XYZ file of N, CA and C in Angstrom:
621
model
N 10.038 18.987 -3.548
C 9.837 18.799 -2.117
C 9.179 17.463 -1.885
N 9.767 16.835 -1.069
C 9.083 15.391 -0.691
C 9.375 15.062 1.065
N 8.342 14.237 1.380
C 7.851 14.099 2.789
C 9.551 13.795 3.097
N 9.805 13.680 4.531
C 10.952 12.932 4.592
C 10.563 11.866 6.265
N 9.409 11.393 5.918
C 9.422 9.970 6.833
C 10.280 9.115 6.424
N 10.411 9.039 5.146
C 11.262 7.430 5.238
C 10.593 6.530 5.654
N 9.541 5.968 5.863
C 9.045 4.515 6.005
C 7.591 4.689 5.589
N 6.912 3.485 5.018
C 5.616 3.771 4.695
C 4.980 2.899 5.854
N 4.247 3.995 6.723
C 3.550 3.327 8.047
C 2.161 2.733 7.412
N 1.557 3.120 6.270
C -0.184 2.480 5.652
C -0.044 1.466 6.194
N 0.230 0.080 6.200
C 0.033 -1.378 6.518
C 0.351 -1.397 7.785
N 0.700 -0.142 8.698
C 1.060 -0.562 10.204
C -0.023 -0.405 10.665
N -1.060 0.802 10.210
C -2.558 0.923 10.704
C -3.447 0.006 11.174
N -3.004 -1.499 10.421
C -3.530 -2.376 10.067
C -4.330 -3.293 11.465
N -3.325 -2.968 12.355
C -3.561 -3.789 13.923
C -4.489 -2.537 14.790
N -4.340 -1.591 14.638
C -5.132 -0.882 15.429
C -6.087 -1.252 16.348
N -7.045 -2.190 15.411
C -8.581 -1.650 16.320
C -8.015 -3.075 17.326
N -6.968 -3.996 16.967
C -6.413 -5.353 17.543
C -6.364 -4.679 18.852
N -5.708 -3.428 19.220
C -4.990 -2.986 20.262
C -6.016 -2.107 21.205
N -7.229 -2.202 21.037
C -8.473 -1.641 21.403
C -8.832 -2.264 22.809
N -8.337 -2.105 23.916
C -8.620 -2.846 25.123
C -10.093 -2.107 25.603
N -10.788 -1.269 24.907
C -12.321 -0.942 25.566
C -12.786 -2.100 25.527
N -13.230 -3.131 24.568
C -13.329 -4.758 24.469
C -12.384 -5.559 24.331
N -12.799 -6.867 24.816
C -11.545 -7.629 24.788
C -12.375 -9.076 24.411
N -12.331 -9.322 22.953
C -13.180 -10.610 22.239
C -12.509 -12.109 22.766
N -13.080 -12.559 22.628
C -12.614 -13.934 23.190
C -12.213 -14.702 21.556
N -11.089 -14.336 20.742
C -10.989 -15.045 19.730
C -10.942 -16.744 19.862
N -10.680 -17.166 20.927
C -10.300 -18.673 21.131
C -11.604 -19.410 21.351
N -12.780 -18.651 21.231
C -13.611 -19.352 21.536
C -14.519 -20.320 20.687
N -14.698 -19.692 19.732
C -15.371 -20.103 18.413
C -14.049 -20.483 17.243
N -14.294 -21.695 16.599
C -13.698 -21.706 15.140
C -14.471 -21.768 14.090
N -14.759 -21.174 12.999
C -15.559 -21.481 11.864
C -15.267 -22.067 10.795
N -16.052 -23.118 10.446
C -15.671 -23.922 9.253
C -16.251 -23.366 7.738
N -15.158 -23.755 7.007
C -14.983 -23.447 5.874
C -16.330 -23.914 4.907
N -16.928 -23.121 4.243
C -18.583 -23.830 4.389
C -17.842 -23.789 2.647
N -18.015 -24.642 1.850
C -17.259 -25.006 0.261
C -19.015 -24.792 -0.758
N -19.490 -24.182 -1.651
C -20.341 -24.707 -2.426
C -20.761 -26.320 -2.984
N -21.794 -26.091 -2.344
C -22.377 -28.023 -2.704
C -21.422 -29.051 -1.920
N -20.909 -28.501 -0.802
C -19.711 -29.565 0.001
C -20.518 -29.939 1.258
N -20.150 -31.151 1.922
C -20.221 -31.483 2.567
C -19.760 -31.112 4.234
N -21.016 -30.645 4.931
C -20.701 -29.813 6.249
C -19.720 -30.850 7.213
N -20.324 -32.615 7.693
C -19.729 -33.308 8.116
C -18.066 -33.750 7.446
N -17.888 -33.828 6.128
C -17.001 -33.763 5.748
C -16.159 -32.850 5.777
N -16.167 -31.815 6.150
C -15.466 -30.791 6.040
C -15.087 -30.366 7.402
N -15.778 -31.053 8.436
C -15.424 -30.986 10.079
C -14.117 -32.245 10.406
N -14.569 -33.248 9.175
C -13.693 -34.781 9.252
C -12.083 -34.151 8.874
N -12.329 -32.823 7.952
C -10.616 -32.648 7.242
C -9.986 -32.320 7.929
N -10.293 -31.106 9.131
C -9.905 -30.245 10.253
C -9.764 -28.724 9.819
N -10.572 -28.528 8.215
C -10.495 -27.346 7.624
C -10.999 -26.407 8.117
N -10.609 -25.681 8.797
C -10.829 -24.470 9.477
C -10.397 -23.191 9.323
N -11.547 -22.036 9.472
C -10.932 -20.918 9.864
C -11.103 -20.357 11.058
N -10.192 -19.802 11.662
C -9.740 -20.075 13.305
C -10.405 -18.376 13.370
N -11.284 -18.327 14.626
C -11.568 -16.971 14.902
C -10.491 -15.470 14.812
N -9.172 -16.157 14.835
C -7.994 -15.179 14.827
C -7.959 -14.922 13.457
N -8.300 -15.927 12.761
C -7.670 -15.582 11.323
C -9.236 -14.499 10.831
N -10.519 -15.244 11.253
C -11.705 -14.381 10.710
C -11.731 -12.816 11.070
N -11.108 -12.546 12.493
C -10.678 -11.576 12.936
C -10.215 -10.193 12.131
N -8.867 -11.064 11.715
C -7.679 -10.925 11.110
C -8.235 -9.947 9.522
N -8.964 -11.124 8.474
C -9.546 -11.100 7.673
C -10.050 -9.451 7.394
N -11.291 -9.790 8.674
C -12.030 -8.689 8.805
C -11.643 -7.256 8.959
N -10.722 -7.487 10.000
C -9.917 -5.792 9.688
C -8.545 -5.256 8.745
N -8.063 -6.365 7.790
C -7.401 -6.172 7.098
C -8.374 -5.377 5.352
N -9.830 -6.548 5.642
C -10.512 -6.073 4.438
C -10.896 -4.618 5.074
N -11.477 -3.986 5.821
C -11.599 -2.585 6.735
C -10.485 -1.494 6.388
N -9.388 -2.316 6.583
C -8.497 -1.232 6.260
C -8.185 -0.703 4.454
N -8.456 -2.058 4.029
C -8.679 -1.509 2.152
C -9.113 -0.824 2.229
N -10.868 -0.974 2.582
C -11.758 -0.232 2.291
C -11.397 1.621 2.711
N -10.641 1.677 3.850
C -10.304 3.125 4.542
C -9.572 3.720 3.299
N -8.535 3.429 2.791
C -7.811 3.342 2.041
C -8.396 3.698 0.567
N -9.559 2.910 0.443
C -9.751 2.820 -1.241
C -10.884 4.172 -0.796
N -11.353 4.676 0.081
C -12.437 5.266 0.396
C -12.042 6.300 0.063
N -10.573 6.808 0.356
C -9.951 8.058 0.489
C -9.235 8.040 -0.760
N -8.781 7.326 -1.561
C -8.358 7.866 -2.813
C -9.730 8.282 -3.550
N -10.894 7.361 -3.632
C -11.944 7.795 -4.748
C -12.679 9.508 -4.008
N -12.256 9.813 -2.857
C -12.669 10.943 -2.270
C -11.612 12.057 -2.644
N -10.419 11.570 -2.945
C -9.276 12.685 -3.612
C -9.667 12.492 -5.187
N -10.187 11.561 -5.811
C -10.485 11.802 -7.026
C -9.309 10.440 -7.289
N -8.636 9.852 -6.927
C -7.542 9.067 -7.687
C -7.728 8.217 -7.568
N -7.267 7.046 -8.312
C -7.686 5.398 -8.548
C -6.535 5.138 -7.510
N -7.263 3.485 -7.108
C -5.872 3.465 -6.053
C -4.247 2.921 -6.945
N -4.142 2.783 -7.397
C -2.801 2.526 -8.182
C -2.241 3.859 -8.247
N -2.645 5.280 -8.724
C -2.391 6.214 -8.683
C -1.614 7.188 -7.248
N -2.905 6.679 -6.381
C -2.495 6.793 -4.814
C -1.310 6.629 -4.702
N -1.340 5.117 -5.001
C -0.206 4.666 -4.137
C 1.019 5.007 -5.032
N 0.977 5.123 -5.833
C 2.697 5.652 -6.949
C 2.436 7.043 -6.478
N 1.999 8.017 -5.836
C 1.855 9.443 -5.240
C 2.515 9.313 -3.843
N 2.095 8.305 -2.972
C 2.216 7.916 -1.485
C 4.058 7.562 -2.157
N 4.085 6.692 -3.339
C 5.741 5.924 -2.924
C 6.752 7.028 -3.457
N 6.309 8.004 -4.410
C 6.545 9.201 -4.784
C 7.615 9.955 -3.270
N 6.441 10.114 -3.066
C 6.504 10.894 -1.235
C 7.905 10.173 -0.509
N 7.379 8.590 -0.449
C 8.690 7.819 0.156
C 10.016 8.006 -0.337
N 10.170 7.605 -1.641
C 11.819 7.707 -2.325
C 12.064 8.734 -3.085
N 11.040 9.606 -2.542
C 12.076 10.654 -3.319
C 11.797 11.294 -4.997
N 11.845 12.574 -5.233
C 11.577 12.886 -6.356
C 12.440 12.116 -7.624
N 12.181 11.895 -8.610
C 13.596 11.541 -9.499
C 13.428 9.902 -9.223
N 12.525 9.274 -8.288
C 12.955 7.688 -8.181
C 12.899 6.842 -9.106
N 13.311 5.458 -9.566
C 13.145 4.707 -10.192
C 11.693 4.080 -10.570
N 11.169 3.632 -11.936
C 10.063 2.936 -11.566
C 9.704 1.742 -11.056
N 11.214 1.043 -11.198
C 11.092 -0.709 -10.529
C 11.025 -0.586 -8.940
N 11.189 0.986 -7.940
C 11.190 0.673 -6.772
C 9.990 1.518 -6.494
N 9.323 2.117 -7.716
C 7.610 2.397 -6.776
C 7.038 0.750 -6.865
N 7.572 0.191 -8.236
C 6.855 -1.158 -8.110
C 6.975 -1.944 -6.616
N 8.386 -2.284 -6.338
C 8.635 -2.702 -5.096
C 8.068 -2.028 -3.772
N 8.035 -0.839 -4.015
C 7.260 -0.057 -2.654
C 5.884 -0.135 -2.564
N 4.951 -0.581 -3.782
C 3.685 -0.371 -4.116
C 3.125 -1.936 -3.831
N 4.397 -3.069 -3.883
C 3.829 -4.008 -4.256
C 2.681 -4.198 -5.469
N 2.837 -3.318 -6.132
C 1.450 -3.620 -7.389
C 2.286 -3.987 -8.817
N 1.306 -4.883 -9.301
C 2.360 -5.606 -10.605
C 2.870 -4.856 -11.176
N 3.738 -4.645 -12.585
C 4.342 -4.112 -12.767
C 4.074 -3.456 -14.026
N 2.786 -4.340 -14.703
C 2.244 -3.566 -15.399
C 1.127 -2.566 -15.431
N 0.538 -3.130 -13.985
C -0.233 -1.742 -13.746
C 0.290 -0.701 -13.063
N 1.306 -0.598 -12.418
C 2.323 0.587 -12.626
C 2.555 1.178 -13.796
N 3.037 0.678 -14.497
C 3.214 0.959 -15.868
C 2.174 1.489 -16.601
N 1.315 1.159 -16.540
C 0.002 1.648 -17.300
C -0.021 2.872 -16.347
N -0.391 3.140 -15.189
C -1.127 4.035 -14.500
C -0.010 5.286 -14.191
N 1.597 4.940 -14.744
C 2.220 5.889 -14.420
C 2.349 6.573 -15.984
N 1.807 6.003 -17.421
C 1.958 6.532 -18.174
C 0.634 7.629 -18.266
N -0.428 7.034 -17.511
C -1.665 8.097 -17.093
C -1.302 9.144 -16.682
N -0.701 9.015 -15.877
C -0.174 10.460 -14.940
C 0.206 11.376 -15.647
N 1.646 10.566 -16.591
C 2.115 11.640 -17.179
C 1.098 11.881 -18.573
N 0.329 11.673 -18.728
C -0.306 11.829 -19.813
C -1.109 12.994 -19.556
N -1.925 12.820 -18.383
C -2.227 14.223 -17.558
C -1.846 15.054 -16.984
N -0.412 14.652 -17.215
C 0.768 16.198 -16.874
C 1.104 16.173 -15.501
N 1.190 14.803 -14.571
C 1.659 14.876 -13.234
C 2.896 14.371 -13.333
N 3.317 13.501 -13.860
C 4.806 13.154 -14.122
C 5.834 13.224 -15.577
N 6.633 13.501 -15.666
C 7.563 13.251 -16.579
C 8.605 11.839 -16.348
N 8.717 11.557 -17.360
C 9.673 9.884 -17.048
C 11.330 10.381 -18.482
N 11.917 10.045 -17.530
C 13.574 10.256 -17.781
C 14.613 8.994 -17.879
N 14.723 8.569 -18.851
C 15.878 7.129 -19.228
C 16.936 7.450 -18.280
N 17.310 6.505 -17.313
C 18.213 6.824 -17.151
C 19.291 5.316 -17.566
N 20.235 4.779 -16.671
C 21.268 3.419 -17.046
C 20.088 2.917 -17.436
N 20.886 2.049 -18.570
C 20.263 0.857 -19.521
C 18.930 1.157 -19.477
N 17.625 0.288 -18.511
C 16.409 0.241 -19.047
C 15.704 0.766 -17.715
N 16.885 1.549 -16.695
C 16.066 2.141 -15.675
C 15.253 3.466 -16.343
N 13.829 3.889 -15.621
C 13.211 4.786 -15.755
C 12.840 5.385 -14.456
N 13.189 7.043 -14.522
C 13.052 7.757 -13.471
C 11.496 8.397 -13.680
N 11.228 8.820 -12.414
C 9.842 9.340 -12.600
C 9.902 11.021 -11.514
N 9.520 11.877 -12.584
C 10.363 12.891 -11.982
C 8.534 13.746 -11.724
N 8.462 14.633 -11.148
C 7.130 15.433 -10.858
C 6.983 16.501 -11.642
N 6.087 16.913 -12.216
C 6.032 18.179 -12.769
C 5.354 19.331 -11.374
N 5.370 20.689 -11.909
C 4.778 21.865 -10.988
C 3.127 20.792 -10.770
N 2.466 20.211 -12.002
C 1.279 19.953 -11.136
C 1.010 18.799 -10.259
N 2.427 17.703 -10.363
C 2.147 16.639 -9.862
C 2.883 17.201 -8.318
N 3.797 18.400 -8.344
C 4.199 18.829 -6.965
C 3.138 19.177 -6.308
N 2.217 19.794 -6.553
C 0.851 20.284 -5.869
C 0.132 19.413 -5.567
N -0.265 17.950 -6.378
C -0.569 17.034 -6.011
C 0.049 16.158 -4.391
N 1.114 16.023 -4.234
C 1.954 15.981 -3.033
C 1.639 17.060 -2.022
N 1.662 18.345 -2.048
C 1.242 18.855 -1.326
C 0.063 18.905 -0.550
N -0.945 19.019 -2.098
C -2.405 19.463 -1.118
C -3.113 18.130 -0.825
N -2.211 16.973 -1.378
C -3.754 15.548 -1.167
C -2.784 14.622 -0.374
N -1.725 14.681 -0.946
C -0.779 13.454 0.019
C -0.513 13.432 1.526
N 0.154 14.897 1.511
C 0.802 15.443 2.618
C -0.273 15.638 3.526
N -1.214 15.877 3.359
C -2.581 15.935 4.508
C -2.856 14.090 4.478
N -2.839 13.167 3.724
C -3.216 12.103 4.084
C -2.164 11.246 5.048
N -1.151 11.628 4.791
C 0.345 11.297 5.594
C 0.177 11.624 7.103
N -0.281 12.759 7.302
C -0.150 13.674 8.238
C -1.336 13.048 9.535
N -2.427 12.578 8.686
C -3.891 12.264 9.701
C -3.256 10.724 9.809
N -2.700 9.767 9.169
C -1.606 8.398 9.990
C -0.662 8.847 11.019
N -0.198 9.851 10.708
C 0.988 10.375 11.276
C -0.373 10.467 13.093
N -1.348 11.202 13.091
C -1.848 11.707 13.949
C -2.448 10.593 14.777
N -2.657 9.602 14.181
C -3.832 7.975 14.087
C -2.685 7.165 15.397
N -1.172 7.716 15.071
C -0.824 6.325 16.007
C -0.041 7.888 17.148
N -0.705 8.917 17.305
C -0.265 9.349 18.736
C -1.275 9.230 19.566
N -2.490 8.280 19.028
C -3.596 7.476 19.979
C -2.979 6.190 20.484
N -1.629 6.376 20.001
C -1.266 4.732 20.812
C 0.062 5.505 21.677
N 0.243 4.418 22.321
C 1.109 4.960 23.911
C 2.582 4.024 22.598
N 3.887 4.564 23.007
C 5.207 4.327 22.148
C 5.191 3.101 22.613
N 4.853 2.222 23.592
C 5.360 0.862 23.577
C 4.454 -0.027 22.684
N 2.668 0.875 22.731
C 1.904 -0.088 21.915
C 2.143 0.052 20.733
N 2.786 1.381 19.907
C 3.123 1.050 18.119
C 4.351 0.577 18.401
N 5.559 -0.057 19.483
C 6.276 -0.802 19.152
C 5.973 -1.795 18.851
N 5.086 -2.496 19.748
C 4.688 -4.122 19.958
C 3.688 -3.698 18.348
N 3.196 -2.988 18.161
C 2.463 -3.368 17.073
C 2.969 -3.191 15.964
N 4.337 -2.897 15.828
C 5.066 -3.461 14.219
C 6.120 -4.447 14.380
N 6.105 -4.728 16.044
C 6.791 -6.380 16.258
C 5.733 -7.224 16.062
N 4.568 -7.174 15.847
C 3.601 -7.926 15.565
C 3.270 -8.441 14.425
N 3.251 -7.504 13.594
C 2.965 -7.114 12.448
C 4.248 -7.952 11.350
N 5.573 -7.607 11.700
C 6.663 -8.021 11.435
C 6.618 -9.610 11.262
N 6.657 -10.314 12.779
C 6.502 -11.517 13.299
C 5.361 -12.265 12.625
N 4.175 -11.470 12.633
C 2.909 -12.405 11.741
C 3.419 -12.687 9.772
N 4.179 -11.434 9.574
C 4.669 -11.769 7.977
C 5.534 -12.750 8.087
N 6.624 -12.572 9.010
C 7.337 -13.805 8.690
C 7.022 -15.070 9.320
N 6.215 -15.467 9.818
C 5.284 -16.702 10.088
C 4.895 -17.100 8.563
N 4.038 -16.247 8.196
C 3.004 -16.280 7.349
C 3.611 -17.016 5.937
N 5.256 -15.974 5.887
C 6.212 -15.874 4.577
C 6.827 -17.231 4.838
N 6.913 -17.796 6.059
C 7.496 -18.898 6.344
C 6.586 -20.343 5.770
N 5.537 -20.466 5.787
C 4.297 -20.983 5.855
C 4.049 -21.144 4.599
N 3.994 -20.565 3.923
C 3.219 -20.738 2.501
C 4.393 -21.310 1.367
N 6.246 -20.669 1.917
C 6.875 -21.295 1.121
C 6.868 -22.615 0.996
N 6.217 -23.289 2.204
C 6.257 -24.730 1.981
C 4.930 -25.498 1.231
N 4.417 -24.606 0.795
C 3.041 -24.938 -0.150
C 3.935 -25.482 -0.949
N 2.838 -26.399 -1.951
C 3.728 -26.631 -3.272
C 3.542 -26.077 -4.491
N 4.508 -25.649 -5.177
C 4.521 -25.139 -6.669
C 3.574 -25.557 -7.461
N 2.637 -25.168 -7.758
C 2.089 -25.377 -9.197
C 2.990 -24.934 -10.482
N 3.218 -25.622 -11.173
C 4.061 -25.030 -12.611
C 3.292 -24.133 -13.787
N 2.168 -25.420 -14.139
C 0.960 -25.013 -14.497
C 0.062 -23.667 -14.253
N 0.196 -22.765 -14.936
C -1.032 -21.751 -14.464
C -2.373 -21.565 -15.138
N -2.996 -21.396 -14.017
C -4.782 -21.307 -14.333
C -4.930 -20.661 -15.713
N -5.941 -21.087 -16.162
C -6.204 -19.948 -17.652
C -7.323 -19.556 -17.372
N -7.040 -18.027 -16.930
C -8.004 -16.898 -16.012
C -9.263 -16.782 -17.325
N -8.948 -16.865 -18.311
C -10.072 -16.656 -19.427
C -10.644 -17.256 -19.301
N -10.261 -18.829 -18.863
C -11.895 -19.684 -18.770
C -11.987 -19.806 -17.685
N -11.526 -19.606 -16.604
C -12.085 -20.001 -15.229
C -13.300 -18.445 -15.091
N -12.721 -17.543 -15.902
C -13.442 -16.848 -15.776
C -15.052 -16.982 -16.862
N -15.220 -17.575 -17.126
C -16.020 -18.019 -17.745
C -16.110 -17.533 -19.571
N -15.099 -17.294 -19.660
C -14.360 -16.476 -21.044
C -14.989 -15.406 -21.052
N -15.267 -14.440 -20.140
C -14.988 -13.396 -19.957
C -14.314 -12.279 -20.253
């Protein structure tokens, strides 16, 4: 048995408190500058480096919504990687592939991998070869109960979260939502490539 929404609304939550007309902030009013360790305050007003009250905004209730999120898996007992291969579970279906919880999870692909061999290690999933080097991820009786008693109630209180919004405001707010990714997706492709990658061991202080 699996939910049958078909879409994962988690990241639509995201604008909510945006759509909160009890206050109405004046984001345009203030910009805050990017304060750098040991940098220069006047210099750093000279670059035009800024973060724009929309974006601090922005910031702020996107980190809010992790936190909702990470609050409620360590309160079901599950790491969030776990969560969320349970939540994408729910989405595609019993039997799904593991390259499209990756894609649904957005989480790399080896901590999928790691955290879905957990599962089944603790007897919530079984994994099934299927063509060439696809792997299915199928539920056992305890990972079905898992869906039932922790998912399906967390599904259900989102499900409840946006009949506080009137149908035109969760339209405009996943035309929003939509429109800000592809700005955003638009924007950064024109960064430039580094080829070179950091060596996380020493930036991390070899750690």
């Amino acid at each position: 048995e699996t939910c049958k929404s078909g879409k994962n609304i988690r990241f639509t939550s995201l604008f909510l408190g945006i759509l909160d007309t009890s206050t109405k902030p004046d984001y345009t009013k203030h910009k805050y500058e990017i304060r750098l360790t040991g940098g220069n305050m006047d210099q750093e007003k000279k670059s035009g480096i800024y973060m724009s009250s929309y974006l601090c905004e922005f910031n702020r209730i996107f980190k809010e919504f992790n936190d909702i999120y990470h609050e409620v898996a360590s309160r079901l007992g599950l790491s969030n990687s776990a969560f969320d291969i349970f939540y994408a579970i729910c989405e595609l279906g019993d039997g799904c592939l593991q390259r499209d919880i990756c894609k649904a999870t957005y989480i790399p692909k080896q901590t999928v991998n790691s955290s879905i061999r957990n599962l089944e290690r603790e007897g919530y999933l079984t994994l099934v070869h299927g063509k060439g080097r696809n792997m299915h991820i199928y539920l056992t009786e305890r990972g079905k109960d898992m869906l039932k008693n922790v998912i399906y109630p967390v599904i259900e209180v989102e499900n409840d979260s946006f009949k506080g919004l009137a149908d035109e405001e969760s339209e405009l707010l996943l035309r929003l939502l939509e429109k800000y990714n592809v700005e955003l997706k638009h924007r950064f492709e024109k960064l430039p490539y580094i080829e070179e990658k950091m060596d996380e061991e020493k930036s991390d202080g070899g750690r």
